[in-house]
């Protein structure tokens, strides 16, 4: 890069950072081409990952049998890595996958999964995308194990403390039903008996976890331990409540709600996780926002959302107001590097599937019909781009338009695709009307779009 370009890039970066600082995107839910629920967030190599239950389109109950994985480094554009763990395939004894729990330890990812209301198993992988193996071939925690007699042995949440000691929290259906076990160093065996999680309330004795219903979670902040969970419906309307303690197993003091339930969640079940990422804390949770927006109003079609979480000076948590906007974008997209098509802010009429792209099995966008579009938010162009290229697999002549700012915004490029005979091929087009600015772009599949696959794109100047 020459000095002139370096200076232009510095100015552009400053301008785009300023532009982004004032920009609020409608980020929630974080994925709009599928339903997702029970998010468990973790950081891997400076990227935020969320592994989620995968609610099926139109499901009439909790029929899920795989987990979906999303990741981001800017909190606005999320990469859909596809289904990473499937019941009956990656694990033989478990088919109905309810809320997952994930932990990172010694360079491995551990995934804890319940078969519906129990029992709980564990899978291991070398990276978040998997492949995951089931080292035990059977469950890790079951109701028959000492101290694990919760009504529902499900909703596992793993927590690794700063001293390397790990814990698994789980349980459901009553204030005496929250449980925890110490995990051994191998993360795939546990120490028994499990213990009952309890918190005192209003200065009283700790005999139960007040209002506990499901969705256990543990995180640490400034040396204190925060046990959070979905509270019951009759007393608390399934708000996410929490208790603070001095050790991972208590004693705890109940503090009330972090995340009240809300209309966009149809006042239905609530599930969350809390994660630190690049200097701030976020709560990731599900709602019915997408199903409601689509007019389905199906409480079994949930969608994952994210908002910032802040602490009060005394260490208590300021109540989170769930938003449609979500957090601000942390950094702009670089249009001049190869960007994956599945790193998306919003979309319509598209799906994501796994495909063999240059001998790598990876997730790609698939247009379902004409009018399908994908929005990528917050590119910092720095200088006017001259061309754009897209790596696509097409079944015949098709057209992808690149539009600025809106799905019907100014046309910046028209990419003509032809039959790629089953392979992925690069197609290029000239770009006009984009200057040294920060803007969103929409890739719109306008003609003969059904089945067109889109792997990646990059701009050139
Ligand atoms: O997704 C199925 C169940 O719904 C979860 O296990 C609960 O936490 C609730 O979110």
PDB file of N, CA and C in Angstrom, residues 10 94 194 198 228 273 318 442:
ATOM      1  N   UNK A  10      -6.563   6.046   6.301  1.00  0.00           N
ATOM      2  CA  UNK A  10      -6.667   6.516   7.689  1.00  0.00           C
ATOM      3  C   UNK A  10      -7.842   7.474   7.844  1.00  0.00           C
ATOM      4  N   UNK A  94     -29.426 -39.195  21.212  1.00  0.00           N
ATOM      5  CA  UNK A  94     -30.165 -37.974  21.532  1.00  0.00           C
ATOM      6  C   UNK A  94     -30.717 -37.350  20.249  1.00  0.00           C
ATOM      7  N   UNK A 194     -24.277 -33.579  42.985  1.00  0.00           N
ATOM      8  CA  UNK A 194     -24.629 -32.236  42.548  1.00  0.00           C
ATOM      9  C   UNK A 194     -25.167 -31.462  43.741  1.00  0.00           C
ATOM     10  N   UNK A 198     -29.089 -22.128  45.659  1.00  0.00           N
ATOM     11  CA  UNK A 198     -30.022 -21.388  46.523  1.00  0.00           C
ATOM     12  C   UNK A 198     -29.569 -19.937  46.631  1.00  0.00           C
ATOM     13  N   UNK A 228     -27.753 -16.467  36.766  1.00  0.00           N
ATOM     14  CA  UNK A 228     -28.979 -15.902  36.188  1.00  0.00           C
ATOM     15  C   UNK A 228     -29.816 -17.024  35.588  1.00  0.00           C
ATOM     16  N   UNK A 273     -27.828 -15.672  27.530  1.00  0.00           N
ATOM     17  CA  UNK A 273     -26.486 -15.834  28.075  1.00  0.00           C
ATOM     18  C   UNK A 273     -25.845 -14.450  28.115  1.00  0.00           C
ATOM     19  N   UNK A 318     -27.880  -3.166  35.732  1.00  0.00           N
ATOM     20  CA  UNK A 318     -28.956  -2.242  35.336  1.00  0.00           C
ATOM     21  C   UNK A 318     -29.926  -3.011  34.432  1.00  0.00           C
ATOM     22  N   UNK A 442     -26.998  -3.715  -0.595  1.00  0.00           N
ATOM     23  CA  UNK A 442     -27.940  -4.820  -0.753  1.00  0.00           C
ATOM     24  C   UNK A 442     -27.579  -5.563  -2.032  1.00  0.00           C
TER      25      UNK A 442
END
